Amino acid sequence: MLSRLMSGSSRSLEREYSCTVRLLDDSEYTCTIQRDAKGQYLFDLLCHHLNLLEKDYFGIRFVDPDKQRHWLEFTKSVVKQLRSQPPFTMCFRVKFYPADPAALKEEITRYLVFLQIKRDLYHGRLLCKTSDAALLAAYILQAEIGDYDPGKHPEGYSSKFQFFPKHSEKLEKKIAEIHKTELSGQTPATSELNFLRKAQTLETYGVDPHPCKDVSGNAAFLAFTPFGFVVLQGNKRVHFIKWNEVTKLKFEGKTFYLYVSQKEEKKIILTYFAPTPEACKHLWKCGIENQAFYKLEKSSQVRTVSSSNLFFKGSRFRYSGRVAKEVMESSAKIKREPPEIHRAGMVPSRSCPSITHGPRLSSVPRTRRRAVHISIMEGLESLRDSAHSTPVRSSSHGDTFLPHVRSSRADSNERVAVIADEAYSPADSVLPTPVAEHSLELMLLSRQINGATCSIEEEKESEASTPTAAEVEALGGELRALCQGHGGPEEEQVNKFVLSVLRLLLVTMGLLFVLLLLLIILTESDLDIAFFRDIRQTPEFEQFHYQYFCPLRRWFACKIRSMVSLLIDT
């Protein structure tokens, strides 16, 4: 009896798994889930722990054993999605950036979005000019340490924070000046709200960049924002396409297609190449979810989307959840006492070291200090973010296209200006939606304005170590092979047309072969099946059998006998 109880308890323990979710303030939430627990169950546990009601903007991100990033699907089993050995480690992040963060109903939601955008600023995903950068950093300073106090804040106190991947003493002084003179008296909630309002006006607000290459092999970053689809090259936003202009998202292998329909009935197809098929599929799924969330009026309008063409099934995916308009309507109905917020300003943070941590460089992991900032046109080597670093072959951020930097590393520090007026100006980088009919024309347009470097740095979220030189060289070889494999847009279109024709012929021949087999069974076999018997008894089939099939069969038999006799004679 005792052995049965022990075996039963061991089986129940085997079906329970420990999950650790890293939150936006770098604290960790650990729980236990059953083997068949869905993603929705884990997400609800997490939101209950955070006392969060406006939860539709958030999601859980994880990295699979192949070092590919994913968003946890709430309708599927957690264990089956992760496909890795427990204990499981994931990250809680903003999945859909609110179009107007100031319109969020609850302060707890605004605080979590503030933490996410602060991470984006530190990791270089939120690009801005120097004046905007200083103001944003000053808001963070005011929210975390309060009003300036000469007794507590000595000269150079702002340098103990690290707001950006790289910044100068001049910028630090500007941050301290704004904090001292302009923000006095602001509460943390007010500073965070002002931070969100300012961040919302920037072009790269809500950008979660996916590294790709265009048709000419140039590096680019694709991203989905609350307002539409964007393409970044250098420090420039070279394409912006509104959601109502996007008609279709499709992928085949490593190739991602964006179908655009604009005014004057002009239609274009943007083509990009992801580093792996898995990365391309992840890009496609992110696009499907973002388009459904921001574009649709009701979740009942959501449809299952297929990546297939006419004859092959391909991948099928359906966004599950409410859309932005429904979320806003639901938020307006929230009536409860505002929950208490435990801000983490004075708690050690991996993404933004607090003022109590000592000098900035000493509080940053050594691997992060060694990170190399490289032009996007040569590639991007990601920053290391504590225990969760982005995998080498991830597809969610700028972490895959590692550089050929032996000749350019010496002067990379001089050329890179992560945040500077002359390197990135939103007013200069706004382009109208492209109207060219071919991707080649779009590529030439982007080349004309490209000339600045990019600083879209990756927030790393796996346990992979920094790649070695051999791994970098191997990946570089793969990328060169990828570029060589796609000759030009015209050759690519010809190859796809030929493949489509071959597929059509194969399917047609297969259908004819099946029909021929069915016809032979009907006419020649003695199978007494009700379905066959009913067909044989129809007048149309009898007429076809005696007037056409039997003469054709005799003709074939005669020809075969004559050929056999000819062979025998020879």
XYZ file of C-alpha atoms in Angstrom:
570
model
C 0.000 0.000 0.000
C 2.801 2.363 0.940
C 4.652 1.606 -2.288
C 1.515 2.417 -4.295
C 1.143 5.767 -2.553
C 4.814 6.570 -3.137
C 4.636 5.612 -6.823
C 1.452 7.657 -7.243
C 3.019 10.702 -5.616
C 6.167 10.348 -7.762
C 4.034 10.206 -10.917
C 2.180 13.362 -9.858
C 5.486 15.107 -9.189
C 6.744 14.109 -12.630
C 3.728 15.879 -14.139
C 4.546 19.123 -12.325
C 7.126 21.559 -13.667
C 8.814 24.549 -12.139
C 8.587 27.789 -14.149
C 10.561 30.963 -13.536
C 9.416 34.151 -15.236
C 11.674 37.195 -15.217
C 9.641 40.361 -14.771
C 10.229 43.822 -16.177
C 11.932 45.054 -13.009
C 14.285 42.040 -13.190
C 12.691 40.331 -10.217
C 11.595 36.731 -10.743
C 8.304 34.922 -10.243
C 8.459 31.159 -9.726
C 5.500 28.814 -9.838
C 4.612 25.181 -10.517
C 2.397 24.090 -13.402
C 0.912 20.784 -14.478
C 2.094 19.014 -17.603
C -1.061 19.855 -19.556
C -1.355 23.467 -18.314
C -2.086 25.946 -21.076
C -0.214 29.185 -21.600
C -3.295 31.123 -20.480
C -3.098 29.504 -17.032
C 0.514 30.592 -16.501
C -0.208 34.093 -17.809
C -3.209 34.480 -15.491
C -1.084 33.372 -12.521
C 1.473 36.015 -13.425
C -1.087 38.795 -13.853
C -2.680 37.879 -10.524
C 0.742 38.119 -8.898
C 1.236 41.585 -10.451
C -2.358 42.663 -9.661
C -2.715 43.539 -13.348
C -6.094 43.853 -15.085
C -5.105 45.549 -18.352
C -3.120 42.495 -19.305
C -3.810 42.223 -23.027
C -0.785 44.383 -23.877
C 1.632 41.893 -22.311
C 2.954 38.459 -23.134
C 5.497 35.819 -22.142
C 8.583 35.324 -24.278
C 10.802 32.239 -24.284
C 13.659 30.686 -26.247
C 13.390 27.132 -27.586
C 16.242 24.546 -27.635
C 17.176 25.723 -31.150
C 17.763 29.207 -29.731
C 14.753 30.685 -31.515
C 12.566 33.215 -29.750
C 8.797 32.782 -29.420
C 5.814 34.345 -27.749
C 4.000 31.818 -25.571
C 0.690 30.843 -27.174
C -2.068 30.875 -24.566
C -4.209 28.195 -26.216
C -1.453 25.555 -26.237
C 0.366 23.545 -23.589
C 3.310 25.344 -21.993
C 5.422 22.188 -21.784
C 4.862 21.238 -25.432
C 5.731 24.727 -26.629
C 8.990 25.026 -24.715
C 10.347 21.604 -25.744
C 13.219 22.004 -23.284
C 14.249 20.428 -20.020
C 12.738 21.882 -16.823
C 13.012 24.126 -14.924
C 11.617 26.493 -17.523
C 12.727 30.124 -17.763
C 10.732 32.813 -19.533
C 10.362 36.601 -19.598
C 7.338 38.838 -19.058
C 7.390 41.643 -21.633
C 5.146 44.128 -23.438
C 3.869 42.371 -26.553
C 1.539 45.056 -27.943
C 2.587 48.623 -27.189
C -0.435 50.839 -26.464
C -0.982 53.439 -29.178
C -1.512 56.059 -26.454
C 0.125 54.890 -23.200
C -1.184 57.956 -21.383
C -4.724 56.676 -22.005
C -4.149 53.497 -19.978
C -6.638 53.349 -17.127
C -4.465 52.115 -14.264
C -1.160 53.370 -12.948
C 0.188 49.826 -12.505
C -0.186 49.264 -16.269
C 1.545 52.536 -17.101
C 4.376 51.631 -14.726
C 4.976 48.271 -16.439
C 4.938 49.903 -19.881
C 7.370 52.507 -18.513
C 9.738 49.723 -17.434
C 9.554 48.149 -20.895
C 10.295 51.402 -22.728
C 13.132 52.117 -20.300
C 14.616 48.785 -21.344
C 14.083 49.681 -24.996
C 15.945 52.945 -24.438
C 18.860 51.210 -22.735
C 19.171 48.487 -25.381
C 19.079 50.973 -28.253
C 15.698 50.028 -29.688
C 14.192 53.441 -28.936
C 16.259 55.834 -31.042
C 16.123 59.581 -30.480
C 18.140 62.741 -30.855
C 20.237 64.148 -28.018
C 17.710 66.642 -26.662
C 14.969 63.994 -26.470
C 17.386 61.475 -24.954
C 18.369 63.896 -22.177
C 14.729 64.620 -21.342
C 13.770 60.935 -21.253
C 16.712 60.092 -19.012
C 15.849 62.987 -16.687
C 12.300 61.646 -16.332
C 13.743 58.244 -15.350
C 16.027 59.940 -12.838
C 13.148 61.894 -11.288
C 10.955 58.769 -11.106
C 13.666 56.691 -9.411
C 15.396 59.087 -7.001
C 12.954 61.997 -6.703
C 13.896 65.661 -6.472
C 17.488 66.774 -6.693
C 19.119 67.085 -3.251
C 22.652 68.550 -3.076
C 23.296 66.580 0.116
C 22.408 63.234 -1.438
C 23.388 63.833 -5.039
C 27.011 64.921 -5.480
C 28.552 66.208 -8.673
C 28.310 63.658 -11.476
C 25.518 61.682 -9.810
C 23.760 61.075 -13.126
C 26.793 59.148 -14.435
C 26.016 56.347 -11.978
C 22.983 55.506 -14.085
C 23.216 53.886 -17.500
C 20.262 54.992 -19.563
C 21.658 54.223 -23.026
C 24.054 51.765 -24.647
C 26.576 54.591 -24.949
C 26.590 58.269 -24.025
C 28.981 61.112 -23.281
C 29.772 63.346 -20.324
C 28.097 66.219 -22.125
C 24.859 64.262 -22.277
C 25.171 63.276 -18.603
C 25.511 66.945 -17.648
C 22.456 67.819 -19.734
C 20.452 65.069 -17.977
C 21.469 66.364 -14.548
C 20.658 69.953 -15.536
C 17.111 69.051 -16.627
C 16.609 66.964 -13.494
C 17.725 69.797 -11.230
C 15.880 72.686 -12.851
C 12.805 71.423 -14.702
C 11.396 68.353 -12.935
C 11.399 69.326 -9.291
C 8.197 68.370 -7.497
C 7.105 65.661 -9.938
C 5.943 62.422 -8.335
C 7.161 59.080 -9.765
C 3.773 58.544 -11.408
C 3.864 61.990 -13.058
C 7.434 61.515 -14.283
C 6.583 58.097 -15.713
C 3.521 59.518 -17.490
C 5.566 62.361 -18.979
C 8.199 59.816 -20.044
C 5.548 57.762 -21.848
C 4.095 60.812 -23.574
C 7.501 61.806 -24.877
C 8.470 58.265 -25.946
C 5.187 57.902 -27.806
C 6.163 60.717 -30.193
C 9.357 58.961 -31.360
C 9.442 57.040 -34.632
C 10.807 53.869 -33.077
C 8.286 53.714 -30.228
C 7.058 50.129 -29.969
C 9.724 48.756 -32.321
C 10.728 45.140 -31.711
C 13.239 44.707 -34.559
C 13.599 41.491 -36.546
C 16.910 41.246 -38.462
C 16.590 40.459 -42.175
C 18.234 41.202 -45.513
C 16.681 42.923 -48.490
C 16.783 41.667 -52.085
C 20.275 43.076 -52.595
C 21.695 41.500 -49.436
C 21.730 44.688 -47.334
C 20.925 44.303 -43.644
C 17.603 45.696 -42.475
C 15.358 45.485 -39.460
C 11.629 44.835 -39.795
C 9.257 45.811 -37.021
C 5.551 46.087 -36.236
C 4.300 49.123 -34.315
C 0.859 50.288 -33.153
C 0.584 52.344 -36.333
C 1.954 50.030 -39.001
C 4.898 48.152 -40.482
C 8.338 49.793 -40.529
C 11.706 49.007 -42.109
C 14.880 50.400 -40.533
C 18.245 50.713 -42.249
C 21.076 52.604 -40.642
C 19.521 55.030 -38.180
C 16.759 55.703 -40.678
C 13.190 54.547 -40.964
C 13.159 53.928 -44.699
C 9.612 52.547 -45.016
C 6.451 53.069 -43.036
C 3.241 51.332 -44.115
C -0.025 51.846 -42.264
C -1.952 48.794 -41.122
C -4.908 49.569 -43.384
C -2.539 49.396 -46.379
C -1.193 45.928 -45.509
C -3.300 43.379 -47.384
C -1.373 40.159 -46.775
C 1.601 38.718 -44.889
C 3.207 35.558 -46.248
C 6.378 33.516 -45.876
C 8.036 30.645 -47.732
C 11.107 29.154 -46.089
C 13.391 32.090 -45.280
C 11.528 34.543 -47.525
C 9.030 36.999 -46.040
C 6.525 38.862 -48.244
C 4.482 41.933 -47.391
C 1.650 42.781 -49.796
C 0.690 46.440 -49.807
C -2.252 48.154 -51.482
C -2.093 51.943 -51.606
C -4.080 54.802 -53.015
C -4.486 55.147 -56.766
C -4.707 51.313 -56.809
C -0.955 50.939 -56.621
C 0.178 47.579 -55.286
C 3.648 46.570 -54.156
C 5.270 43.493 -52.657
C 8.148 43.948 -50.218
C 10.472 40.940 -50.015
C 12.990 40.225 -47.250
C 15.083 37.222 -46.240
C 15.289 36.012 -42.645
C 18.322 34.108 -41.321
C 16.400 30.843 -40.779
C 12.964 29.425 -41.705
C 12.076 29.415 -38.002
C 12.975 33.093 -37.727
C 10.861 33.853 -40.795
C 7.870 32.006 -39.365
C 8.242 33.884 -36.073
C 8.332 37.172 -38.001
C 5.185 36.158 -39.882
C 3.299 35.193 -36.728
C 4.260 38.462 -35.022
C 2.959 40.358 -38.045
C -0.337 38.442 -38.053
C -0.887 39.139 -34.344
C 0.014 42.821 -34.535
C -2.174 43.427 -37.561
C -5.147 41.721 -35.912
C -4.648 43.553 -32.599
C -4.303 47.061 -34.021
C -6.390 46.912 -37.206
C -9.540 44.946 -36.416
C -12.596 46.381 -34.705
C -13.681 43.166 -32.970
C -12.038 39.877 -32.070
C -14.897 38.092 -33.862
C -13.351 39.350 -37.117
C -10.156 37.354 -36.521
C -9.650 34.620 -39.099
C -7.208 31.749 -39.408
C -4.371 32.817 -41.693
C -2.408 30.448 -43.910
C 1.018 30.946 -45.418
C 0.161 28.494 -48.178
C -0.243 28.981 -51.884
C -2.944 27.359 -54.004
C -2.019 23.694 -53.662
C 0.031 23.302 -50.499
C -1.267 23.692 -46.973
C 1.673 25.557 -45.423
C 1.503 26.981 -41.895
C -1.773 28.037 -40.351
C -2.066 30.479 -37.473
C -4.853 32.305 -35.669
C -4.496 35.195 -33.261
C -6.253 34.446 -29.969
C -7.181 37.382 -27.803
C -8.965 40.700 -27.764
C -8.147 43.544 -30.139
C -6.984 47.020 -29.100
C -10.399 48.664 -29.365
C -12.004 46.002 -27.164
C -9.188 46.326 -24.628
C -9.713 50.080 -24.340
C -13.470 49.618 -23.909
C -12.881 46.999 -21.212
C -10.351 49.218 -19.417
C -12.881 52.043 -19.198
C -15.128 49.762 -17.121
C -12.492 49.015 -14.456
C -13.677 50.235 -11.064
C -11.450 49.355 -8.145
C -9.103 50.980 -5.721
C -5.741 51.595 -7.430
C -3.380 48.769 -6.438
C -0.215 49.563 -4.529
C 2.862 49.796 -6.735
C 6.230 48.610 -5.475
C 8.629 50.554 -7.639
C 12.090 49.092 -8.140
C 14.052 52.327 -8.510
C 16.416 51.628 -5.631
C 16.626 47.881 -6.200
C 19.571 46.460 -8.188
C 18.494 46.315 -11.830
C 20.239 44.561 -14.696
C 18.860 46.906 -17.300
C 19.383 50.247 -15.557
C 21.735 50.257 -12.550
C 20.527 52.334 -9.635
C 22.397 55.234 -8.117
C 23.242 53.080 -5.102
C 25.267 50.666 -7.193
C 28.486 52.624 -7.526
C 30.180 53.689 -10.776
C 28.413 52.851 -13.992
C 31.071 50.637 -15.536
C 31.569 48.570 -12.406
C 27.877 47.767 -12.185
C 27.664 46.453 -15.737
C 28.697 42.841 -16.445
C 32.116 42.605 -18.040
C 30.774 41.000 -21.188
C 28.459 43.947 -21.664
C 31.347 46.387 -21.316
C 33.146 44.531 -24.089
C 30.157 44.717 -26.439
C 31.038 46.068 -29.854
C 28.809 48.678 -31.526
C 28.826 48.153 -35.250
C 27.167 49.720 -38.239
C 23.953 47.945 -39.216
C 25.157 47.686 -42.779
C 28.022 45.505 -41.598
C 26.015 43.620 -39.011
C 25.167 43.781 -35.349
C 26.679 42.123 -32.316
C 24.241 42.119 -29.446
C 24.724 43.240 -25.887
C 24.738 40.663 -23.157
C 21.899 41.041 -20.685
C 22.803 39.126 -17.506
C 21.812 35.466 -17.455
C 19.378 35.876 -20.324
C 21.329 36.610 -23.477
C 19.839 36.528 -26.922
C 20.673 33.390 -28.888
C 22.959 33.657 -31.865
C 20.254 32.442 -34.218
C 17.350 34.309 -32.687
C 14.948 36.091 -34.978
C 13.234 38.558 -32.726
C 15.848 41.294 -32.494
C 19.082 42.439 -33.992
C 21.152 39.507 -32.868
C 21.689 37.273 -35.848
C 23.647 39.119 -38.481
C 27.044 39.120 -36.849
C 29.670 41.301 -38.469
C 32.732 40.922 -40.619
C 34.543 43.412 -38.438
C 38.243 42.544 -38.622
C 38.934 45.535 -40.866
C 36.383 47.931 -39.400
C 36.535 47.263 -35.664
C 39.402 49.705 -35.141
C 37.382 52.715 -36.181
C 33.902 51.542 -35.203
C 33.889 53.534 -31.966
C 34.631 56.711 -33.876
C 31.905 56.173 -36.457
C 29.114 55.027 -34.158
C 27.003 57.679 -32.494
C 24.225 55.881 -30.686
C 22.312 59.003 -29.760
C 23.171 62.205 -31.591
C 21.361 64.881 -33.541
C 23.467 64.378 -36.635
C 23.159 60.588 -36.608
C 19.420 60.232 -36.188
C 16.728 62.806 -36.641
C 13.086 61.703 -36.848
C 12.233 64.760 -38.926
C 14.795 63.772 -41.556
C 13.960 60.073 -41.705
C 10.237 60.196 -42.343
C 9.507 58.922 -45.831
C 6.149 58.566 -47.554
C 4.891 55.068 -48.081
C 6.716 53.636 -51.122
C 4.760 53.474 -54.346
C 7.202 51.573 -56.570
C 5.965 48.440 -58.240
C 9.077 46.362 -57.642
C 11.209 45.620 -54.614
C 14.323 46.662 -56.538
C 13.093 50.244 -56.787
C 12.358 50.268 -53.070
C 15.853 48.992 -52.380
C 17.377 51.789 -54.456
C 15.275 54.320 -52.569
C 16.521 53.048 -49.234
C 20.116 53.112 -50.466
C 19.874 56.784 -51.368
C 19.055 57.832 -47.808
C 21.235 55.303 -46.071
C 24.522 56.533 -44.693
C 24.169 56.662 -40.920
C 24.834 53.855 -38.502
C 22.265 52.071 -36.413
C 22.183 51.248 -32.768
C 19.311 48.795 -32.465
C 20.888 46.703 -29.741
C 19.446 43.438 -28.522
C 18.139 42.694 -25.099
C 19.419 39.173 -24.559
C 17.098 36.638 -23.040
C 18.614 33.146 -23.294
C 21.481 31.487 -21.502
C 23.708 31.313 -24.569
C 27.232 32.626 -24.167
C 28.863 35.271 -26.337
C 29.682 33.684 -29.740
C 33.262 32.751 -30.474
C 35.199 33.961 -33.500
C 34.727 30.564 -35.172
C 30.958 30.766 -34.698
C 30.912 34.286 -36.083
C 32.911 33.198 -39.141
C 30.669 30.163 -39.685
C 27.536 32.277 -39.465
C 29.085 34.822 -41.813
C 29.643 32.044 -44.346
C 26.001 31.019 -44.068
C 24.879 34.581 -44.666
C 27.138 34.947 -47.708
C 25.700 31.723 -49.088
C 22.209 33.062 -48.421
C 22.948 36.247 -50.333
C 24.537 34.347 -53.223
C 21.587 31.994 -53.374
C 19.249 34.856 -54.197
C 20.659 36.358 -57.366
C 18.345 39.195 -58.218
C 14.659 40.052 -58.092
C 14.029 39.102 -61.740
C 15.777 35.740 -61.413
C 13.903 35.104 -58.198
C 10.560 35.803 -59.858
C 11.408 33.487 -62.772
C 12.384 30.655 -60.424
C 9.152 31.043 -58.472
C 7.093 31.031 -61.666
C 8.777 27.837 -62.862
C 8.179 26.184 -59.493
C 4.515 27.191 -59.577
C 4.085 25.725 -63.071
C 5.763 22.469 -62.021
C 3.533 22.224 -58.967
C 0.458 22.792 -61.135
C 1.538 20.033 -63.559
C 2.253 17.597 -60.731
C -1.111 18.206 -59.096
C -2.942 17.895 -62.443
C -1.180 14.620 -63.267
C -1.957 13.297 -59.810
C -5.664 14.099 -60.180
C -5.792 12.466 -63.624
C -4.063 9.366 -62.265
C -6.580 9.081 -59.425
C -9.487 9.497 -61.838
C -8.030 6.799 -64.115
C -7.717 4.365 -61.224
C -11.311 5.065 -60.189
C -12.505 4.517 -63.751
C -10.696 1.168 -64.052
C -12.138 0.014 -60.739
C -15.638 0.970 -61.841
C -15.444 -0.722 -65.232
C -13.182 -3.731 -64.725
C -13.569 -4.826 -61.096
C -16.343 -6.920 -59.616
C -16.463 -5.053 -56.317
C -20.057 -5.142 -55.093
C -20.070 -1.914 -53.147
C -23.205 0.192 -52.921
C -21.365 3.325 -54.069
C -19.921 1.599 -57.153
C -23.173 -0.252 -57.858
C -25.192 2.964 -57.923
C -22.760 4.563 -60.351
C -22.703 1.520 -62.666
C -26.524 1.506 -62.876
C -26.839 5.103 -64.070
C -27.739 5.485 -67.781
C -24.913 7.960 -68.324
C -22.267 5.526 -67.084
C -23.684 2.638 -69.144
C -23.633 4.796 -72.275
C -20.051 5.903 -71.555
C -19.004 2.302 -70.916
C -20.383 0.783 -74.109
C -19.900 3.672 -76.557
C -16.514 5.018 -75.454
C -14.670 2.908 -72.907
C -15.096 -0.526 -74.558
C -13.961 0.655 -78.046
C -11.016 2.470 -76.475
C -10.049 -0.647 -74.538
C -10.214 -2.816 -77.703
C -8.069 -0.284 -79.563
C -5.415 -0.322 -76.832
C -5.492 -4.160 -76.710
C -5.050 -4.365 -80.493
C -2.107 -1.954 -80.435
C -0.442 -3.837 -77.589
C -0.843 -7.198 -79.406
C 0.626 -5.771 -82.595
C 3.614 -4.366 -80.694
C 4.195 -7.682 -78.937
C 4.033 -9.637 -82.193
C 6.445 -7.171 -83.804
C 8.903 -7.632 -80.965
C 8.622 -11.424 -81.240
C 9.261 -11.362 -84.986
C 12.354 -9.199 -84.615
